[in-house]
XYZ file of C-alpha atoms in Angstrom:
650
model
C 43.877 -17.812 -78.091
C 47.472 -18.946 -78.329
C 49.798 -16.299 -79.578
C 51.704 -17.375 -82.658
C 55.375 -16.712 -83.077
C 56.104 -13.578 -84.993
C 57.072 -13.628 -88.655
C 60.256 -11.602 -88.352
C 61.247 -13.566 -85.296
C 60.609 -16.741 -87.233
C 62.724 -15.492 -90.079
C 65.467 -14.621 -87.658
C 65.229 -18.075 -86.127
C 65.967 -19.478 -89.559
C 69.463 -18.016 -89.324
C 69.884 -17.971 -85.548
C 71.851 -21.196 -85.613
C 74.610 -19.350 -87.462
C 74.262 -15.767 -86.193
C 76.285 -14.268 -83.394
C 74.611 -13.546 -80.091
C 76.317 -10.412 -78.818
C 73.623 -9.219 -76.385
C 74.106 -5.687 -75.075
C 77.834 -5.585 -75.663
C 79.419 -2.844 -77.760
C 79.349 -5.127 -80.789
C 75.734 -6.046 -80.084
C 74.735 -2.381 -79.987
C 76.715 -1.694 -83.162
C 74.819 -4.490 -84.951
C 71.473 -3.239 -83.647
C 71.946 0.383 -84.667
C 73.565 -0.516 -87.997
C 70.441 -2.526 -88.852
C 68.316 0.458 -87.822
C 70.400 2.765 -90.049
C 69.935 0.339 -92.975
C 66.160 0.394 -92.452
C 66.004 4.187 -92.099
C 68.097 4.648 -95.246
C 65.573 2.676 -97.281
C 62.601 4.353 -95.653
C 64.071 7.791 -96.376
C 64.930 7.075 -100.026
C 61.486 5.531 -100.568
C 59.756 8.638 -99.264
C 62.031 11.362 -100.607
C 63.453 9.791 -103.749
C 66.040 7.093 -104.439
C 69.639 7.920 -105.237
C 71.079 7.243 -108.673
C 71.144 3.546 -109.576
C 74.667 2.588 -108.504
C 74.745 4.964 -105.522
C 71.550 3.418 -104.133
C 72.812 -0.119 -104.679
C 76.347 0.472 -103.403
C 75.140 2.118 -100.190
C 72.654 -0.729 -99.707
C 75.308 -3.386 -100.300
C 77.890 -1.625 -98.134
C 75.579 -1.586 -95.119
C 74.486 -5.175 -95.807
C 78.088 -6.462 -95.983
C 78.925 -4.567 -92.805
C 76.069 -6.328 -91.011
C 76.740 -9.769 -92.477
C 80.318 -9.932 -91.239
C 79.309 -8.649 -87.818
C 76.361 -11.067 -87.544
C 77.741 -14.244 -89.138
C 80.957 -15.832 -87.858
C 83.551 -17.526 -90.057
C 82.604 -21.024 -88.879
C 79.605 -22.696 -87.282
C 81.373 -23.419 -83.995
C 79.360 -22.395 -80.962
C 82.294 -20.488 -79.464
C 82.596 -18.324 -82.601
C 78.991 -17.137 -82.188
C 79.634 -15.725 -78.719
C 82.478 -13.314 -79.533
C 83.554 -11.026 -82.348
C 86.585 -12.243 -84.269
C 89.236 -9.932 -85.704
C 88.748 -11.173 -89.264
C 84.988 -10.493 -89.134
C 85.481 -6.959 -87.829
C 88.076 -6.231 -90.525
C 85.903 -7.652 -93.318
C 82.890 -5.666 -92.075
C 84.728 -2.353 -92.423
C 86.434 -3.441 -95.660
C 83.077 -4.355 -97.214
C 81.639 -0.975 -96.252
C 84.748 0.916 -97.453
C 84.816 -0.836 -100.843
C 81.218 0.133 -101.522
C 81.804 3.706 -100.406
C 84.688 3.848 -102.894
C 82.318 2.682 -105.662
C 79.687 5.148 -104.396
C 81.986 8.145 -104.942
C 84.054 6.844 -107.871
C 81.496 5.205 -110.211
C 80.328 8.380 -111.989
C 83.930 9.339 -112.814
C 84.619 5.874 -114.256
C 81.431 6.058 -116.343
C 82.420 9.535 -117.676
C 85.813 8.062 -118.591
C 84.186 5.351 -120.819
C 84.650 2.673 -118.176
C 88.468 2.841 -118.183
C 89.843 1.620 -114.831
C 93.034 2.510 -112.981
C 94.969 0.142 -110.740
C 93.036 1.119 -107.592
C 89.736 0.507 -109.380
C 90.900 -2.967 -110.380
C 92.039 -3.846 -106.859
C 88.780 -2.567 -105.346
C 86.767 -4.536 -107.912
C 88.677 -7.762 -107.289
C 88.394 -7.395 -103.513
C 84.679 -6.632 -103.745
C 84.006 -9.837 -105.706
C 85.865 -11.873 -103.065
C 84.096 -10.116 -100.180
C 80.656 -10.682 -101.741
C 81.407 -14.390 -102.228
C 82.542 -14.755 -98.618
C 79.483 -12.857 -97.359
C 77.130 -15.150 -99.300
C 78.984 -18.180 -97.889
C 78.466 -16.980 -94.336
C 74.813 -16.084 -94.842
C 73.660 -18.885 -97.176
C 76.232 -21.686 -97.143
C 78.767 -22.991 -99.651
C 76.520 -23.767 -102.644
C 76.051 -20.212 -103.931
C 79.699 -19.000 -103.761
C 80.892 -22.253 -105.363
C 78.448 -21.795 -108.233
C 79.464 -18.157 -108.674
C 83.165 -19.097 -108.607
C 82.522 -21.604 -111.397
C 80.788 -18.808 -113.331
C 83.858 -16.565 -112.945
C 86.212 -19.365 -114.008
C 84.023 -20.013 -117.035
C 84.330 -16.347 -118.007
C 88.138 -16.536 -117.892
C 88.799 -20.039 -119.275
C 85.998 -20.060 -121.855
C 88.309 -20.843 -124.794
C 89.264 -24.190 -123.208
C 85.711 -25.506 -122.862
C 84.433 -28.110 -125.335
C 81.657 -27.986 -127.929
C 79.007 -25.286 -127.653
C 80.298 -24.214 -124.202
C 83.365 -22.650 -125.811
C 83.732 -18.871 -126.048
C 86.646 -16.493 -126.601
C 87.291 -15.931 -122.906
C 87.450 -12.711 -120.902
C 90.517 -11.036 -119.414
C 90.704 -10.281 -115.693
C 90.403 -6.592 -116.526
C 87.197 -7.219 -118.500
C 85.746 -9.515 -115.815
C 86.262 -6.929 -113.055
C 84.976 -4.151 -115.285
C 81.821 -6.110 -116.177
C 81.121 -7.585 -112.739
C 81.761 -4.471 -110.614
C 82.058 -1.311 -112.698
C 78.846 -1.715 -114.655
C 75.168 -2.223 -113.930
C 75.254 -5.797 -115.255
C 77.001 -7.697 -112.452
C 77.034 -7.265 -108.685
C 75.301 -3.888 -108.979
C 72.867 -5.238 -111.530
C 69.127 -5.606 -111.754
C 68.865 -8.255 -109.030
C 70.546 -6.136 -106.355
C 68.403 -3.246 -107.573
C 65.282 -5.100 -106.454
C 66.827 -5.801 -103.053
C 67.916 -2.184 -102.609
C 64.495 -0.674 -103.275
C 61.026 -2.086 -102.747
C 61.975 -5.560 -101.493
C 63.370 -4.015 -98.328
C 60.234 -1.898 -97.918
C 58.054 -5.015 -98.049
C 60.208 -6.628 -95.368
C 59.931 -3.513 -93.204
C 56.153 -3.436 -93.679
C 55.928 -7.052 -92.522
C 58.085 -6.320 -89.492
C 55.924 -3.352 -88.451
C 52.658 -5.227 -88.972
C 53.978 -8.155 -87.011
C 54.798 -5.988 -84.001
C 51.112 -5.108 -83.840
C 50.017 -8.769 -83.697
C 48.775 -9.240 -87.262
C 49.740 -12.923 -87.221
C 47.312 -13.572 -84.374
C 44.532 -11.755 -86.263
C 45.138 -13.908 -89.345
C 45.056 -17.081 -87.248
C 41.785 -16.038 -85.598
C 40.181 -15.207 -88.951
C 41.267 -18.575 -90.371
C 39.925 -20.324 -87.277
C 36.553 -18.596 -87.589
C 36.265 -19.537 -91.277
C 37.418 -23.164 -91.317
C 37.839 -24.314 -87.725
C 34.540 -26.226 -87.507
C 34.678 -27.854 -90.974
C 35.883 -31.403 -91.670
C 39.635 -31.418 -91.116
C 39.182 -27.936 -89.655
C 42.506 -27.416 -87.867
C 44.442 -28.437 -90.981
C 42.324 -26.105 -93.108
C 42.991 -23.319 -90.608
C 46.671 -23.929 -91.276
C 46.067 -23.620 -95.017
C 44.175 -20.316 -94.763
C 46.519 -18.794 -92.200
C 49.642 -19.750 -94.156
C 48.183 -18.406 -97.396
C 47.366 -15.112 -95.687
C 50.815 -14.933 -94.091
C 52.171 -14.827 -97.644
C 51.077 -11.181 -97.588
C 53.641 -10.261 -94.949
C 56.362 -12.904 -95.219
C 58.439 -14.127 -98.120
C 59.859 -17.138 -96.307
C 58.397 -20.641 -96.038
C 60.300 -21.237 -92.815
C 58.940 -18.010 -91.322
C 55.405 -19.017 -92.275
C 55.856 -22.409 -90.577
C 57.155 -20.868 -87.382
C 54.471 -18.164 -87.382
C 51.312 -20.188 -87.993
C 52.692 -23.608 -87.070
C 53.169 -22.818 -83.399
C 49.399 -22.401 -83.244
C 48.002 -24.851 -85.812
C 50.280 -27.869 -85.283
C 49.437 -28.315 -81.556
C 45.758 -27.778 -82.399
C 45.864 -30.506 -85.058
C 47.637 -32.909 -82.725
C 45.109 -32.244 -79.973
C 42.236 -33.311 -82.233
C 43.833 -36.570 -83.322
C 46.111 -35.741 -86.239
C 49.445 -37.526 -86.127
C 52.473 -35.276 -85.501
C 53.830 -36.224 -88.928
C 50.598 -35.305 -90.729
C 50.187 -32.054 -88.796
C 53.740 -30.955 -89.564
C 53.402 -31.934 -93.222
C 50.215 -29.921 -93.715
C 51.838 -26.872 -92.175
C 55.011 -27.232 -94.274
C 53.100 -27.523 -97.561
C 50.693 -24.706 -96.668
C 53.483 -22.385 -95.550
C 55.485 -22.987 -98.708
C 52.454 -21.890 -100.714
C 52.565 -18.543 -98.910
C 55.566 -17.666 -101.077
C 53.458 -17.900 -104.248
C 50.407 -16.109 -102.862
C 49.977 -12.455 -103.972
C 50.488 -9.692 -103.166
C 54.089 -9.904 -101.851
C 55.297 -13.428 -102.753
C 58.910 -12.904 -101.699
C 61.973 -11.635 -103.557
C 61.726 -13.912 -106.605
C 58.473 -12.421 -107.893
C 59.862 -8.893 -107.617
C 62.990 -9.917 -109.494
C 60.797 -11.559 -112.143
C 58.972 -8.284 -112.734
C 62.305 -6.556 -113.371
C 63.578 -9.344 -115.642
C 60.428 -9.273 -117.780
C 59.998 -5.515 -117.685
C 56.436 -5.902 -116.446
C 54.595 -3.994 -113.710
C 54.652 -5.945 -110.466
C 50.844 -5.945 -110.411
C 50.978 -8.018 -113.614
C 53.014 -10.673 -111.777
C 50.423 -10.603 -108.987
C 47.614 -11.177 -111.470
C 49.456 -14.036 -113.140
C 50.216 -15.736 -109.822
C 46.686 -15.601 -108.407
C 44.956 -18.554 -110.138
C 47.974 -20.921 -109.867
C 48.261 -20.063 -106.159
C 44.576 -20.818 -105.654
C 44.999 -24.112 -107.545
C 47.942 -25.024 -105.306
C 45.932 -24.366 -102.156
C 42.841 -26.058 -103.570
C 44.948 -29.179 -104.172
C 46.174 -29.119 -100.574
C 42.653 -28.375 -99.287
C 41.311 -31.470 -101.071
C 44.185 -33.634 -99.778
C 43.346 -32.531 -96.219
C 39.624 -33.063 -96.785
C 40.071 -36.599 -98.161
C 42.534 -37.457 -95.396
C 40.066 -36.220 -92.763
C 37.363 -38.418 -94.356
C 39.683 -41.420 -94.357
C 40.688 -41.022 -90.721
C 37.233 -39.799 -89.590
C 38.908 -36.964 -87.705
C 36.934 -34.784 -85.263
C 36.367 -31.050 -85.724
C 36.511 -28.098 -83.380
C 33.411 -27.114 -81.446
C 31.751 -23.854 -82.452
C 32.495 -22.257 -79.101
C 36.239 -22.815 -79.582
C 36.493 -20.191 -82.323
C 35.609 -16.511 -82.268
C 33.186 -15.495 -85.010
C 34.509 -13.986 -88.224
C 32.679 -10.696 -87.822
C 33.726 -10.411 -84.198
C 37.403 -10.690 -85.195
C 36.965 -8.097 -87.945
C 35.102 -5.739 -85.617
C 37.768 -5.862 -82.915
C 40.987 -6.025 -84.951
C 40.076 -5.942 -88.622
C 41.570 -2.459 -88.996
C 45.006 -4.080 -88.777
C 44.428 -5.536 -92.256
C 43.942 -2.096 -93.835
C 47.651 -1.497 -94.674
C 47.629 -4.695 -96.736
C 44.405 -3.591 -98.452
C 45.973 -0.188 -99.168
C 49.122 -1.853 -100.531
C 47.146 -3.959 -103.000
C 44.836 -1.080 -103.964
C 47.745 1.239 -104.747
C 49.568 -1.353 -106.862
C 46.398 -2.293 -108.747
C 45.802 1.409 -109.446
C 49.158 1.558 -111.205
C 51.418 2.925 -108.471
C 54.920 1.513 -108.157
C 55.697 -1.107 -105.477
C 58.090 1.381 -103.865
C 55.405 4.075 -103.585
C 52.757 1.551 -102.491
C 54.879 -0.085 -99.802
C 56.011 3.290 -98.414
C 52.451 4.544 -97.921
C 51.332 1.162 -96.582
C 54.042 1.538 -93.924
C 52.839 5.061 -93.094
C 49.252 3.767 -92.866
C 50.380 0.940 -90.571
C 52.142 3.390 -88.245
C 49.067 5.622 -88.082
C 46.575 2.786 -87.547
C 48.627 1.042 -84.884
C 48.720 4.242 -82.845
C 44.918 4.259 -82.495
C 44.877 1.628 -79.740
C 47.172 1.192 -76.790
C 47.620 -2.577 -77.251
C 48.868 -2.168 -80.842
C 50.717 1.136 -80.471
C 54.413 0.997 -81.347
C 56.508 2.350 -78.500
C 59.970 3.750 -79.304
C 61.496 0.421 -78.240
C 59.113 -1.579 -80.428
C 59.782 0.770 -83.338
C 63.522 0.266 -83.026
C 62.961 -3.484 -82.756
C 60.927 -3.442 -85.981
C 63.625 -1.476 -87.811
C 66.354 -3.755 -86.453
C 64.506 -6.916 -87.452
C 63.850 -5.598 -90.963
C 67.532 -4.788 -91.376
C 68.623 -8.232 -90.208
C 66.006 -10.054 -92.287
C 67.161 -8.292 -95.450
C 70.833 -9.217 -95.243
C 70.736 -12.880 -96.366
C 68.512 -11.995 -99.344
C 70.660 -9.002 -100.271
C 73.900 -10.998 -100.144
C 72.357 -13.654 -102.388
C 71.160 -10.985 -104.821
C 74.637 -9.468 -105.019
C 76.346 -12.832 -105.553
C 73.878 -14.156 -108.095
C 74.388 -10.990 -110.141
C 77.664 -12.629 -111.158
C 75.746 -15.511 -112.749
C 73.398 -13.167 -114.587
C 76.327 -11.141 -115.921
C 78.209 -14.293 -116.950
C 75.333 -15.639 -119.044
C 75.027 -12.294 -120.821
C 78.749 -11.734 -121.392
C 79.501 -15.249 -122.672
C 76.211 -16.046 -124.412
C 75.852 -19.157 -122.264
C 72.121 -18.677 -121.779
C 71.462 -19.050 -125.485
C 73.713 -22.046 -126.098
C 72.477 -23.862 -123.001
C 68.942 -23.412 -124.264
C 69.951 -25.165 -127.480
C 71.742 -27.870 -125.480
C 68.734 -28.532 -123.274
C 66.475 -28.886 -126.307
C 69.005 -31.237 -127.908
C 69.085 -33.452 -124.798
C 65.278 -33.506 -124.771
C 65.396 -34.219 -128.531
C 63.114 -31.282 -129.170
C 60.367 -32.685 -126.956
C 58.491 -29.925 -125.129
C 57.360 -32.099 -122.231
C 60.844 -33.515 -121.624
C 62.250 -29.984 -121.664
C 59.733 -29.031 -118.979
C 60.728 -32.045 -116.884
C 64.453 -31.274 -117.230
C 63.823 -27.664 -116.233
C 61.847 -28.820 -113.190
C 64.636 -31.200 -112.132
C 67.212 -28.427 -112.535
C 65.129 -26.123 -110.318
C 64.688 -28.738 -107.619
C 68.353 -29.768 -107.555
C 69.591 -26.173 -107.424
C 66.959 -25.309 -104.837
C 68.420 -27.866 -102.455
C 71.522 -25.737 -102.039
C 70.551 -22.229 -103.089
C 68.236 -19.656 -101.558
C 64.894 -19.493 -103.387
C 65.573 -16.193 -105.148
C 69.039 -17.334 -106.264
C 67.588 -20.619 -107.539
C 64.968 -18.793 -109.594
C 67.525 -16.403 -111.107
C 69.957 -19.166 -112.074
C 67.299 -21.391 -113.623
C 65.488 -18.578 -115.406
C 68.720 -17.349 -117.010
C 69.849 -20.838 -118.047
C 66.706 -22.853 -118.789
C 64.268 -20.135 -119.855
C 65.856 -19.653 -123.314
C 65.145 -23.318 -124.093
C 61.458 -23.018 -123.258
C 61.148 -19.712 -125.090
C 62.156 -21.506 -128.295
C 58.862 -23.379 -128.192
C 57.046 -20.113 -128.823
C 55.837 -19.591 -125.248
C 55.863 -16.062 -123.868
C 58.270 -15.103 -121.122
C 55.755 -14.897 -118.272
C 54.726 -18.597 -118.186
C 58.365 -19.676 -118.574
C 59.601 -17.522 -115.697
C 56.607 -18.462 -113.544
C 57.441 -22.149 -114.141
C 61.004 -21.619 -112.872
C 59.671 -19.470 -110.020
C 57.298 -22.203 -108.822
C 59.796 -25.029 -108.807
C 62.462 -22.854 -107.235
C 60.036 -22.361 -104.340
C 58.806 -25.972 -104.209
C 62.407 -27.120 -103.850
C 62.150 -26.207 -100.133
C 59.716 -29.144 -99.819
C 61.959 -31.606 -101.644
C 63.965 -34.051 -99.478
C 66.627 -34.211 -98.242
C 67.087 -30.419 -97.956
C 63.485 -29.503 -97.117
C 63.842 -26.606 -94.697
C 60.113 -25.938 -94.350
C 59.448 -29.558 -93.406
C 62.362 -29.666 -90.976
C 61.081 -26.566 -89.185
C 57.572 -28.009 -88.939
C 58.998 -31.289 -87.638
C 60.780 -29.392 -84.880
C 57.473 -27.869 -83.738
C 55.475 -31.116 -83.923
C 58.108 -33.437 -82.470
C 57.797 -35.785 -85.470
C 60.820 -37.440 -87.145
C 62.182 -34.916 -89.682
C 62.707 -37.551 -92.387
C 59.110 -38.774 -92.168
C 57.779 -35.226 -92.300
C 59.966 -34.455 -95.303
C 58.675 -37.341 -97.398
C 55.067 -37.006 -96.187
C 55.007 -33.293 -97.082
C 56.547 -34.039 -100.463
C 53.827 -36.604 -101.218
C 51.079 -34.252 -99.996
C 52.398 -31.517 -102.294
C 52.393 -33.867 -105.303
C 49.196 -32.348 -106.679
C 50.678 -28.876 -106.240
C 53.738 -29.930 -108.247
C 51.451 -30.386 -111.247
C 50.139 -26.792 -111.153
C 53.094 -25.329 -113.140
C 52.464 -27.849 -115.909
C 48.809 -26.808 -115.990
C 49.585 -23.157 -116.661
C 52.342 -24.012 -119.143
C 49.761 -25.950 -121.161
C 47.043 -23.344 -120.519
C 48.765 -19.931 -120.231
C 45.325 -18.334 -119.956
C 45.416 -19.341 -116.284
C 48.179 -16.735 -115.935
C 45.889 -14.146 -117.552
C 48.003 -14.359 -120.723
C 45.849 -13.545 -123.776
C 42.911 -14.498 -121.598
C 39.222 -13.962 -122.264
C 36.260 -14.490 -119.977
C 35.413 -17.637 -121.956
C 38.908 -19.028 -121.268
C 38.447 -18.541 -117.526
C 34.976 -20.107 -117.565
C 36.174 -23.190 -119.445
C 39.717 -23.704 -118.119
C 39.510 -22.852 -114.418
C 36.794 -25.454 -113.599
C 38.643 -28.232 -115.427
C 41.891 -27.209 -113.709
C 40.113 -27.449 -110.344
C 38.739 -30.883 -111.258
C 42.223 -31.954 -112.340
C 43.834 -30.907 -109.063
C 41.011 -32.592 -107.095
C 41.554 -35.794 -109.078
C 45.278 -35.659 -108.352
C 44.497 -35.139 -104.659
C 42.336 -38.283 -104.760
C 45.250 -40.195 -106.256
C 47.592 -38.926 -103.529
C 45.279 -39.836 -100.609
C 43.556 -42.838 -102.195
C 40.217 -42.146 -100.538
C 36.934 -40.288 -101.130
C 34.061 -42.334 -99.677
C 35.987 -45.583 -99.512
C 39.597 -46.677 -99.978
C 40.832 -46.662 -103.580
C 42.271 -49.734 -105.240
C 45.649 -49.415 -106.974
C 43.890 -49.292 -110.352
C 41.577 -46.503 -109.159
C 44.502 -44.432 -107.906
C 46.248 -44.684 -111.263
C 42.957 -43.891 -113.000
C 42.542 -40.774 -110.813
C 46.103 -39.767 -111.678
C 45.383 -40.224 -115.375
C 42.163 -38.198 -115.091
C 44.049 -35.385 -113.391
C 46.720 -35.332 -116.120
C 44.071 -35.324 -118.871
C 42.173 -32.475 -117.213
C 45.307 -30.364 -116.852
C 46.026 -30.552 -120.603
C 43.463 -27.867 -121.404
C 42.188 -29.454 -124.630
C 38.493 -30.097 -125.156
C 38.880 -33.812 -125.979
C 41.231 -34.500 -123.059
C 38.907 -32.582 -120.714
C 35.890 -34.669 -121.763
C 37.819 -37.943 -121.369
C 39.155 -36.816 -117.982
C 35.706 -35.822 -116.696
C 34.169 -39.136 -117.828
C 36.992 -41.092 -116.195
C 36.637 -39.087 -112.964
C 32.862 -39.650 -112.848
C 33.360 -43.406 -113.316
C 35.932 -43.506 -110.500
C 33.639 -41.616 -108.115
C 30.651 -43.790 -109.045
C 32.600 -46.982 -108.318
C 33.981 -45.543 -105.075
C 30.582 -44.403 -103.753
C 29.042 -47.745 -104.680
C 31.788 -49.616 -102.816
C 31.302 -47.325 -99.822
C 27.613 -48.260 -99.650
C 28.437 -51.974 -99.865
C 31.019 -51.675 -97.102
C 28.525 -49.736 -94.965
C 25.907 -52.422 -95.455
C 28.447 -55.104 -94.571
C 29.379 -53.318 -91.341
C 25.684 -52.917 -90.440
C 25.068 -56.600 -91.103
C 28.024 -57.627 -88.940
C 26.928 -55.320 -86.114
C 23.346 -56.608 -86.346
C 24.478 -60.223 -86.302
C 26.600 -59.700 -83.200
C 23.946 -57.700 -81.383
C 26.144 -54.583 -81.374
């Protein structure tokens, strides 16, 4: 069986175009062992107790900034990636020194009622600038530009028109709020990055070194490989499962795509279709419990809910998303009459579990501990310990000292782009709280939508998608949830559906052209034109784009005030709605749809997603009529083909 690329390696490849390649030079070794120190720091504090809030976060950020400036050059020029520049070395040590100053000084400032001296002000100002530059190097220009606008808005607030106007903040107050408090750079968002988020990344890195990705691919192949559209369905299952160890759509593509895309092409799928399936499936891995990436962990902190509650809420929508994609693949396989894999080409499910199923136990332990009420930090720590013990049982999975260092190094490097984004976006969160912008923007959004709930949802979706084209997923979610969520909350909806709505579209933005990183990565593996893959994947995900609207109209699908009766009545109609939308996307079930039938299938899907009894009945009747007409036409076309073949002696 072909060995898939590893998840951490795939994640690293996402940034490799910008990262320095220092090899075994002194700088290369410094980067390697600094990443190891970062990983060991988090492993130690997880097992023996975290430091106080700001000490934990400042040490985390100091090590992250040190690594960012050593790993990412000032510009994208090839020559700058092959040597260490003086400015990068200086900024690396400055970033570390500034955070060490905060580490030792913060408690004294807090005891002195937050009063700052001149050195504190200079350190605070420099730290803001260093964080913005670090986020530019790691994530591009969009995030630092947005954060700079947020800082300017804090200072020049009295000059803004209409409801945007506020009294303004002095430079002293801005530095005090952004640096010397737990509301800005060292706020809640960085807190997530500095604790259990890193542990999840480390767990994924360790599991990957043992070959878990290959086990997941083999299990998916044994389950769906011989069904209609089998290779594409293997991609769906494998990518969904990879969501348990990777929080990156691009990493999921590179991990499972190196195996599934060639397999799909071999059996007759076009390169564009194969890449599109993988891109859409891999993006869904970011919304599949239990890990789901940084955004879900930040959401739990924002809402003050246990992380297991976020997992519960995400489960049904994630299954609806994958069901929609499954049906698109199934209908497309019917339309193209694609072949399937032979039974001998896939190892049996029980054979895979018998040989290597034990490698899944750390994930099972992780979920079991969180469901039992343990914290994510506790759960991830013991899942890591379990992984280390289990991998030592067999020689082929045992982590040698070199492999262990590699896993620690990869975890450290994978964490730095997320951590820099978390630090920078803390400025936005602090700005909305200090100026009251979140509340007034909520009123403004409702005014633009003229109080219409559905228009407000659409505007929020558009905001997510536009921001997601330039921001990392976690940063996109944070910005949208702090700005647009207040508007939706005014309609009387609880916080969980609102934040989940922003969370979904922040993630789906990676499928939206022109900046569709998941699609571009899949295109590189398949050899298909990137533009074609981008638009094909976007159209294939159309049914999945409706899922957030379904749970906004039926919050019971998020387990909000949900009874068993709600699940029995709403889940089946939601499944029918997504299947109907998939029919509209593909335009085929037993025979090709007419234009009218496609619009009718779209209408049926929208009616079924509403959640009301009357709309459900109308949607079901409409769907039955469409299927009846389609099956009848299929029989007529089959009879016509038989008649033609009989008349020609075929």
